[in-house]
mmCIF file of C-alpha atoms in Angstrom:
data_model
loop_
_atom_site.group_PDB
_atom_site.id
_atom_site.type_symbol
_atom_site.label_atom_id
_atom_site.label_comp_id
_atom_site.label_asym_id
_atom_site.label_seq_id
_atom_site.Cartn_x
_atom_site.Cartn_y
_atom_site.Cartn_z
ATOM 1 C CA UNK A 1 -4.244 -27.779 21.050
ATOM 2 C CA UNK A 2 -4.454 -24.110 21.887
ATOM 3 C CA UNK A 3 -1.337 -22.008 22.109
ATOM 4 C CA UNK A 4 -2.889 -18.606 21.954
ATOM 5 C CA UNK A 5 -3.000 -15.013 22.869
ATOM 6 C CA UNK A 6 -5.335 -15.043 25.849
ATOM 7 C CA UNK A 7 -7.247 -11.928 26.778
ATOM 8 C CA UNK A 8 -9.638 -12.126 29.698
ATOM 9 C CA UNK A 9 -12.531 -9.717 29.959
ATOM 10 C CA UNK A 10 -12.962 -9.229 33.691
ATOM 11 C CA UNK A 11 -16.572 -8.442 34.514
ATOM 12 C CA UNK A 12 -17.234 -8.009 38.188
ATOM 13 C CA UNK A 13 -20.954 -8.080 37.654
ATOM 14 C CA UNK A 14 -21.965 -10.817 40.068
ATOM 15 C CA UNK A 15 -22.904 -13.179 37.257
ATOM 16 C CA UNK A 16 -20.471 -15.801 38.456
ATOM 17 C CA UNK A 17 -18.291 -16.626 41.390
ATOM 18 C CA UNK A 18 -15.191 -15.419 39.568
ATOM 19 C CA UNK A 19 -17.038 -12.743 37.650
ATOM 20 C CA UNK A 20 -15.031 -13.150 34.492
ATOM 21 C CA UNK A 21 -15.497 -14.164 30.893
ATOM 22 C CA UNK A 22 -12.541 -15.530 28.991
ATOM 23 C CA UNK A 23 -12.045 -14.626 25.357
ATOM 24 C CA UNK A 24 -9.506 -16.836 23.580
ATOM 25 C CA UNK A 25 -7.859 -16.118 20.310
ATOM 26 C CA UNK A 26 -7.092 -19.663 19.075
ATOM 27 C CA UNK A 27 -3.950 -20.565 17.230
ATOM 28 C CA UNK A 28 -4.777 -21.259 13.625
ATOM 29 C CA UNK A 29 -2.311 -22.638 11.157
ATOM 30 C CA UNK A 30 -0.662 -19.765 9.363
ATOM 31 C CA UNK A 31 -1.728 -19.140 5.808
ATOM 32 C CA UNK A 32 1.252 -18.177 3.700
ATOM 33 C CA UNK A 33 0.087 -16.905 0.355
ATOM 34 C CA UNK A 34 2.232 -17.451 -2.705
ATOM 35 C CA UNK A 35 4.206 -20.358 -1.280
ATOM 36 C CA UNK A 36 3.560 -23.378 0.963
ATOM 37 C CA UNK A 37 7.261 -23.784 1.695
ATOM 38 C CA UNK A 38 8.581 -22.297 4.934
ATOM 39 C CA UNK A 39 12.227 -21.826 5.760
ATOM 40 C CA UNK A 40 13.459 -23.879 8.695
ATOM 41 C CA UNK A 41 15.785 -22.038 11.059
ATOM 42 C CA UNK A 42 19.202 -23.675 11.615
ATOM 43 C CA UNK A 43 19.305 -25.540 14.937
ATOM 44 C CA UNK A 44 21.795 -27.877 16.636
ATOM 45 C CA UNK A 45 19.723 -30.977 17.484
ATOM 46 C CA UNK A 46 21.319 -31.582 20.887
ATOM 47 C CA UNK A 47 20.746 -27.970 21.966
ATOM 48 C CA UNK A 48 17.191 -28.031 20.686
ATOM 49 C CA UNK A 49 16.495 -31.192 22.659
ATOM 50 C CA UNK A 50 18.049 -29.708 25.771
ATOM 51 C CA UNK A 51 15.809 -26.669 25.602
ATOM 52 C CA UNK A 52 12.734 -28.811 25.016
ATOM 53 C CA UNK A 53 13.657 -30.916 28.065
ATOM 54 C CA UNK A 54 13.998 -27.811 30.226
ATOM 55 C CA UNK A 55 10.635 -26.526 29.078
ATOM 56 C CA UNK A 56 9.065 -29.920 29.806
ATOM 57 C CA UNK A 57 10.493 -29.914 33.339
ATOM 58 C CA UNK A 58 9.204 -26.379 33.769
ATOM 59 C CA UNK A 59 5.675 -27.617 33.008
ATOM 60 C CA UNK A 60 5.834 -30.924 34.894
ATOM 61 C CA UNK A 61 8.207 -29.920 37.682
ATOM 62 C CA UNK A 62 9.788 -33.391 37.697
ATOM 63 C CA UNK A 63 9.982 -36.428 35.419
ATOM 64 C CA UNK A 64 11.931 -39.645 34.888
ATOM 65 C CA UNK A 65 14.161 -40.270 31.882
ATOM 66 C CA UNK A 66 11.513 -42.524 30.349
ATOM 67 C CA UNK A 67 8.762 -39.899 30.836
ATOM 68 C CA UNK A 68 10.938 -37.194 29.245
ATOM 69 C CA UNK A 69 11.961 -39.408 26.326
ATOM 70 C CA UNK A 70 8.404 -40.479 25.609
ATOM 71 C CA UNK A 71 6.933 -36.969 25.943
ATOM 72 C CA UNK A 72 9.447 -35.440 23.563
ATOM 73 C CA UNK A 73 9.969 -38.460 21.287
ATOM 74 C CA UNK A 74 13.692 -38.591 22.047
ATOM 75 C CA UNK A 75 15.655 -41.828 22.169
ATOM 76 C CA UNK A 76 16.191 -43.014 25.747
ATOM 77 C CA UNK A 77 19.974 -43.112 25.431
ATOM 78 C CA UNK A 78 20.184 -39.610 23.954
ATOM 79 C CA UNK A 79 17.769 -38.298 26.532
ATOM 80 C CA UNK A 80 19.761 -39.832 29.399
ATOM 81 C CA UNK A 81 23.027 -38.349 28.036
ATOM 82 C CA UNK A 82 21.492 -34.846 27.773
ATOM 83 C CA UNK A 83 20.030 -35.024 31.278
ATOM 84 C CA UNK A 84 23.317 -36.161 32.817
ATOM 85 C CA UNK A 85 25.152 -33.343 31.012
ATOM 86 C CA UNK A 86 22.626 -30.829 32.292
ATOM 87 C CA UNK A 87 22.959 -32.346 35.771
ATOM 88 C CA UNK A 88 26.739 -31.935 35.634
ATOM 89 C CA UNK A 89 26.250 -28.195 35.109
ATOM 90 C CA UNK A 90 23.509 -28.108 37.790
ATOM 91 C CA UNK A 91 20.974 -27.019 35.171
ATOM 92 C CA UNK A 92 18.842 -29.961 36.315
ATOM 93 C CA UNK A 93 18.888 -31.839 39.605
ATOM 94 C CA UNK A 94 18.406 -35.613 40.089
ATOM 95 C CA UNK A 95 16.327 -37.122 42.905
ATOM 96 C CA UNK A 96 17.995 -40.457 43.769
ATOM 97 C CA UNK A 97 14.964 -41.755 45.672
ATOM 98 C CA UNK A 98 12.269 -40.944 43.052
ATOM 99 C CA UNK A 99 14.653 -41.330 40.066
ATOM 100 C CA UNK A 100 13.308 -38.064 38.662
ATOM 101 C CA UNK A 101 14.856 -34.887 37.270
ATOM 102 C CA UNK A 102 13.812 -31.329 38.028
ATOM 103 C CA UNK A 103 15.139 -27.885 37.183
ATOM 104 C CA UNK A 104 18.449 -27.094 38.937
ATOM 105 C CA UNK A 105 19.700 -24.187 40.962
ATOM 106 C CA UNK A 106 22.072 -22.921 38.273
ATOM 107 C CA UNK A 107 19.003 -21.613 36.471
ATOM 108 C CA UNK A 108 18.578 -19.143 39.327
ATOM 109 C CA UNK A 109 22.033 -17.772 38.585
ATOM 110 C CA UNK A 110 21.235 -17.467 34.870
ATOM 111 C CA UNK A 111 17.854 -15.976 35.651
ATOM 112 C CA UNK A 112 19.471 -13.478 37.967
ATOM 113 C CA UNK A 113 21.669 -12.259 35.142
ATOM 114 C CA UNK A 114 18.597 -11.751 32.975
ATOM 115 C CA UNK A 115 16.838 -9.933 35.836
ATOM 116 C CA UNK A 116 19.792 -7.582 36.204
ATOM 117 C CA UNK A 117 19.745 -6.915 32.497
ATOM 118 C CA UNK A 118 16.034 -6.085 32.626
ATOM 119 C CA UNK A 119 16.306 -4.021 35.820
ATOM 120 C CA UNK A 120 16.588 -0.905 33.695
ATOM 121 C CA UNK A 121 12.981 -1.528 32.580
ATOM 122 C CA UNK A 122 11.846 -0.490 36.045
ATOM 123 C CA UNK A 123 13.265 2.963 35.340
ATOM 124 C CA UNK A 124 10.828 3.281 32.455
ATOM 125 C CA UNK A 125 7.849 1.731 34.220
ATOM 126 C CA UNK A 126 6.607 5.054 35.531
ATOM 127 C CA UNK A 127 5.572 5.970 31.978
ATOM 128 C CA UNK A 128 3.680 2.694 31.606
ATOM 129 C CA UNK A 129 1.831 3.258 34.884
ATOM 130 C CA UNK A 130 1.100 6.900 34.089
ATOM 131 C CA UNK A 131 -0.330 6.078 30.659
ATOM 132 C CA UNK A 132 -2.577 3.324 32.091
ATOM 133 C CA UNK A 133 -3.719 5.657 34.899
ATOM 134 C CA UNK A 134 -4.640 8.482 32.514
ATOM 135 C CA UNK A 135 -6.371 6.332 29.874
ATOM 136 C CA UNK A 136 -7.754 3.594 32.120
ATOM 137 C CA UNK A 137 -6.692 1.091 29.458
ATOM 138 C CA UNK A 138 -4.941 -2.193 30.042
ATOM 139 C CA UNK A 139 -1.363 -1.471 28.985
ATOM 140 C CA UNK A 140 1.331 -4.091 28.556
ATOM 141 C CA UNK A 141 4.867 -4.453 27.248
ATOM 142 C CA UNK A 142 5.907 -7.143 24.789
ATOM 143 C CA UNK A 143 9.462 -8.340 24.174
ATOM 144 C CA UNK A 144 11.002 -10.709 21.647
ATOM 145 C CA UNK A 145 12.007 -13.934 23.396
ATOM 146 C CA UNK A 146 12.993 -16.057 20.405
ATOM 147 C CA UNK A 147 13.418 -15.645 16.670
ATOM 148 C CA UNK A 148 9.716 -16.185 15.983
ATOM 149 C CA UNK A 149 8.022 -15.420 19.342
ATOM 150 C CA UNK A 150 7.026 -12.486 21.517
ATOM 151 C CA UNK A 151 6.058 -12.503 25.161
ATOM 152 C CA UNK A 152 4.230 -10.153 27.562
ATOM 153 C CA UNK A 153 6.892 -9.085 30.103
ATOM 154 C CA UNK A 154 5.045 -6.379 32.046
ATOM 155 C CA UNK A 155 1.541 -4.944 32.363
ATOM 156 C CA UNK A 156 -0.562 -2.377 34.151
ATOM 157 C CA UNK A 157 -4.318 -2.816 34.459
ATOM 158 C CA UNK A 158 -6.817 -0.193 35.520
ATOM 159 C CA UNK A 159 -9.345 -0.768 38.252
ATOM 160 C CA UNK A 160 -13.029 -0.924 37.455
ATOM 161 C CA UNK A 161 -15.746 -3.471 36.993
ATOM 162 C CA UNK A 162 -14.965 -4.397 33.395
ATOM 163 C CA UNK A 163 -11.531 -4.431 31.792
ATOM 164 C CA UNK A 164 -9.257 -6.375 29.457
ATOM 165 C CA UNK A 165 -6.671 -8.537 31.169
ATOM 166 C CA UNK A 166 -3.669 -10.444 29.810
ATOM 167 C CA UNK A 167 -1.181 -12.503 31.787
ATOM 168 C CA UNK A 168 2.493 -11.691 32.005
ATOM 169 C CA UNK A 169 4.270 -14.600 30.346
ATOM 170 C CA UNK A 170 1.745 -14.918 27.496
ATOM 171 C CA UNK A 171 3.748 -16.040 24.489
ATOM 172 C CA UNK A 172 2.735 -15.780 20.841
ATOM 173 C CA UNK A 173 4.110 -15.784 17.334
ATOM 174 C CA UNK A 174 5.763 -12.609 16.087
ATOM 175 C CA UNK A 175 3.245 -12.149 13.263
ATOM 176 C CA UNK A 176 0.226 -12.555 15.531
ATOM 177 C CA UNK A 177 -2.051 -9.810 16.755
ATOM 178 C CA UNK A 178 -1.610 -6.069 16.914
ATOM 179 C CA UNK A 179 1.539 -6.263 19.087
ATOM 180 C CA UNK A 180 3.151 -8.628 16.618
ATOM 181 C CA UNK A 181 2.183 -6.418 13.686
ATOM 182 C CA UNK A 182 3.772 -3.408 15.427
ATOM 183 C CA UNK A 183 6.963 -5.346 16.119
ATOM 184 C CA UNK A 184 7.134 -6.572 12.508
ATOM 185 C CA UNK A 185 6.559 -3.066 11.163
ATOM 186 C CA UNK A 186 9.655 -1.672 12.830
ATOM 187 C CA UNK A 187 12.076 -4.472 12.133
ATOM 188 C CA UNK A 188 14.380 -4.030 9.142
ATOM 189 C CA UNK A 189 12.585 -4.616 5.851
ATOM 190 C CA UNK A 190 14.780 -7.656 5.179
ATOM 191 C CA UNK A 191 14.076 -9.315 8.516
ATOM 192 C CA UNK A 192 10.400 -8.518 8.431
ATOM 193 C CA UNK A 193 10.043 -10.035 4.971
ATOM 194 C CA UNK A 194 12.002 -13.122 5.987
ATOM 195 C CA UNK A 195 9.757 -13.674 9.028
ATOM 196 C CA UNK A 196 6.631 -13.144 7.009
ATOM 197 C CA UNK A 197 7.726 -15.868 4.619
ATOM 198 C CA UNK A 198 8.895 -18.306 7.309
ATOM 199 C CA UNK A 199 6.235 -17.778 9.997
ATOM 200 C CA UNK A 200 3.307 -16.808 7.779
ATOM 201 C CA UNK A 201 0.231 -14.801 8.729
ATOM 202 C CA UNK A 202 -2.178 -16.126 11.368
ATOM 203 C CA UNK A 203 -5.867 -15.709 10.551
ATOM 204 C CA UNK A 204 -7.957 -13.829 13.080
ATOM 205 C CA UNK A 205 -11.025 -15.864 14.075
ATOM 206 C CA UNK A 206 -14.120 -14.324 12.598
ATOM 207 C CA UNK A 207 -12.306 -12.676 9.700
ATOM 208 C CA UNK A 208 -11.308 -13.971 6.236
ATOM 209 C CA UNK A 209 -7.748 -15.342 6.075
ATOM 210 C CA UNK A 210 -5.417 -12.407 5.414
ATOM 211 C CA UNK A 211 -3.080 -12.296 2.459
ATOM 212 C CA UNK A 212 0.570 -11.426 2.801
ATOM 213 C CA UNK A 213 -0.066 -8.456 0.542
ATOM 214 C CA UNK A 214 -2.714 -7.089 2.923
ATOM 215 C CA UNK A 215 -0.451 -7.752 5.889
ATOM 216 C CA UNK A 216 2.414 -5.828 4.241
ATOM 217 C CA UNK A 217 0.032 -2.916 3.695
ATOM 218 C CA UNK A 218 -0.825 -2.941 7.375
ATOM 219 C CA UNK A 219 2.872 -2.872 8.240
ATOM 220 C CA UNK A 220 3.411 0.094 5.903
ATOM 221 C CA UNK A 221 0.546 1.956 7.561
ATOM 222 C CA UNK A 222 1.960 1.283 11.020
ATOM 223 C CA UNK A 223 5.380 2.576 9.923
ATOM 224 C CA UNK A 224 3.839 5.711 8.425
ATOM 225 C CA UNK A 225 1.802 6.720 11.512
ATOM 226 C CA UNK A 226 4.211 5.330 14.096
ATOM 227 C CA UNK A 227 1.867 2.820 15.704
ATOM 228 C CA UNK A 228 -0.435 -0.132 14.934
ATOM 229 C CA UNK A 229 -4.167 -0.226 15.691
ATOM 230 C CA UNK A 230 -7.076 -2.624 15.875
ATOM 231 C CA UNK A 231 -10.738 -1.708 16.064
ATOM 232 C CA UNK A 232 -13.808 -3.856 16.812
ATOM 233 C CA UNK A 233 -11.878 -7.081 17.305
ATOM 234 C CA UNK A 234 -14.285 -9.906 16.259
ATOM 235 C CA UNK A 235 -13.008 -11.995 19.163
ATOM 236 C CA UNK A 236 -12.975 -9.662 22.167
ATOM 237 C CA UNK A 237 -14.940 -6.619 20.893
ATOM 238 C CA UNK A 238 -11.913 -4.557 21.915
ATOM 239 C CA UNK A 239 -10.017 -1.688 20.387
ATOM 240 C CA UNK A 240 -6.278 -1.150 20.814
ATOM 241 C CA UNK A 241 -3.070 0.598 19.803
ATOM 242 C CA UNK A 242 0.560 -0.501 19.930
ATOM 243 C CA UNK A 243 3.752 1.550 19.643
ATOM 244 C CA UNK A 244 7.453 0.626 19.342
ATOM 245 C CA UNK A 245 10.224 1.207 21.910
ATOM 246 C CA UNK A 246 13.766 1.389 20.501
ATOM 247 C CA UNK A 247 17.300 0.834 21.802
ATOM 248 C CA UNK A 248 20.231 3.219 21.435
ATOM 249 C CA UNK A 249 20.916 1.904 17.929
ATOM 250 C CA UNK A 250 17.383 2.520 16.736
ATOM 251 C CA UNK A 251 16.435 -1.157 16.776
ATOM 252 C CA UNK A 252 13.034 -2.165 18.098
ATOM 253 C CA UNK A 253 13.353 -3.500 21.668
ATOM 254 C CA UNK A 254 9.776 -3.674 22.972
ATOM 255 C CA UNK A 255 6.220 -2.909 21.962
ATOM 256 C CA UNK A 256 3.905 -1.148 24.392
ATOM 257 C CA UNK A 257 0.236 -2.009 23.750
ATOM 258 C CA UNK A 258 -2.926 -0.504 25.140
ATOM 259 C CA UNK A 259 -6.308 -2.248 24.856
ATOM 260 C CA UNK A 260 -9.820 -1.583 26.047
ATOM 261 C CA UNK A 261 -13.374 -2.504 25.308
ATOM 262 C CA UNK A 262 -14.965 -0.272 22.689
ATOM 263 C CA UNK A 263 -16.825 1.546 25.460
ATOM 264 C CA UNK A 264 -13.490 2.529 27.053
ATOM 265 C CA UNK A 265 -11.550 3.130 23.834
ATOM 266 C CA UNK A 266 -13.816 4.271 21.044
ATOM 267 C CA UNK A 267 -12.902 3.978 17.395
ATOM 268 C CA UNK A 268 -12.952 7.811 17.144
ATOM 269 C CA UNK A 269 -10.376 8.074 19.932
ATOM 270 C CA UNK A 270 -7.992 5.526 18.411
ATOM 271 C CA UNK A 271 -5.747 7.976 16.575
ATOM 272 C CA UNK A 272 -5.423 10.392 19.519
ATOM 273 C CA UNK A 273 -4.699 7.476 21.861
ATOM 274 C CA UNK A 274 -2.157 6.117 19.394
ATOM 275 C CA UNK A 275 -0.351 9.458 19.348
ATOM 276 C CA UNK A 276 -0.347 9.560 23.169
ATOM 277 C CA UNK A 277 0.946 6.004 23.360
ATOM 278 C CA UNK A 278 3.684 6.806 20.850
ATOM 279 C CA UNK A 279 4.697 9.775 23.021
ATOM 280 C CA UNK A 280 4.888 7.441 26.027
ATOM 281 C CA UNK A 281 6.891 4.922 23.989
ATOM 282 C CA UNK A 282 9.280 7.681 22.908
ATOM 283 C CA UNK A 283 9.725 8.732 26.543
ATOM 284 C CA UNK A 284 10.512 5.142 27.520
ATOM 285 C CA UNK A 285 12.978 4.883 24.601
ATOM 286 C CA UNK A 286 14.752 8.004 25.934
ATOM 287 C CA UNK A 287 14.994 6.545 29.445
ATOM 288 C CA UNK A 288 16.258 3.169 28.215
ATOM 289 C CA UNK A 289 18.856 4.812 26.013
ATOM 290 C CA UNK A 290 20.162 6.892 28.952
ATOM 291 C CA UNK A 291 20.282 3.768 31.139
ATOM 292 C CA UNK A 292 22.060 1.714 28.494
ATOM 293 C CA UNK A 293 24.470 4.527 27.740
#
């Protein structure tokens, strides 16, 4: 099963009908050096099952009680009780004819509240667009969507025949990739260390499995220079930089990441591009703080 960071190298070269080559960074079991034991976050079983049910209905659009119970390995009685509770709150809807459940309209109300909360991001988008226009690099914003996961929430891609592309909604573990490394670097030392121990470090295909010591050194470097970098990715042959965006309390809120093929972003230009991206990230931080204030 692949649950990965997916970058697509778009090549409008007439070689295929779609003109694209997909480069996938597969999910590999994290290698946690020094200890094989990982802390399990505290969860309420009924709430965890409810969320898993909603995610299943998001993927399948509709399903019967039996289908949900079998897919998630939940007892039929417990599954039925959760679905009926969610139906009571209009979080799911029940089709009497088909005997299936689907996502309910109350989710629109909840989603609207999230949209309003993120509306301020539009105020900062001009900096994202301007950076992408000037550098002609694929530039995207990553936010934390759970304790251990990040997700791409916005992006701006340049025109041109060949470019890196990543889908909004792409979800990955907080320790994965350059964006994850940047996010980890600017968390508190205590939280970063806790996540490193519980989530572990994901090996990059084509490279030796990293040690936690080496990963910590990468985090220290990112903190020192104000951004994270990657050069000559063995998977996508891409270079990239990532910089943090903070809230009014100085806590990391987003990561803005810029990536390009080595022909568009050379290794020599990495540091200058990193400094420019950090300036854009600081400008966005300033906008967000004024909006939140």
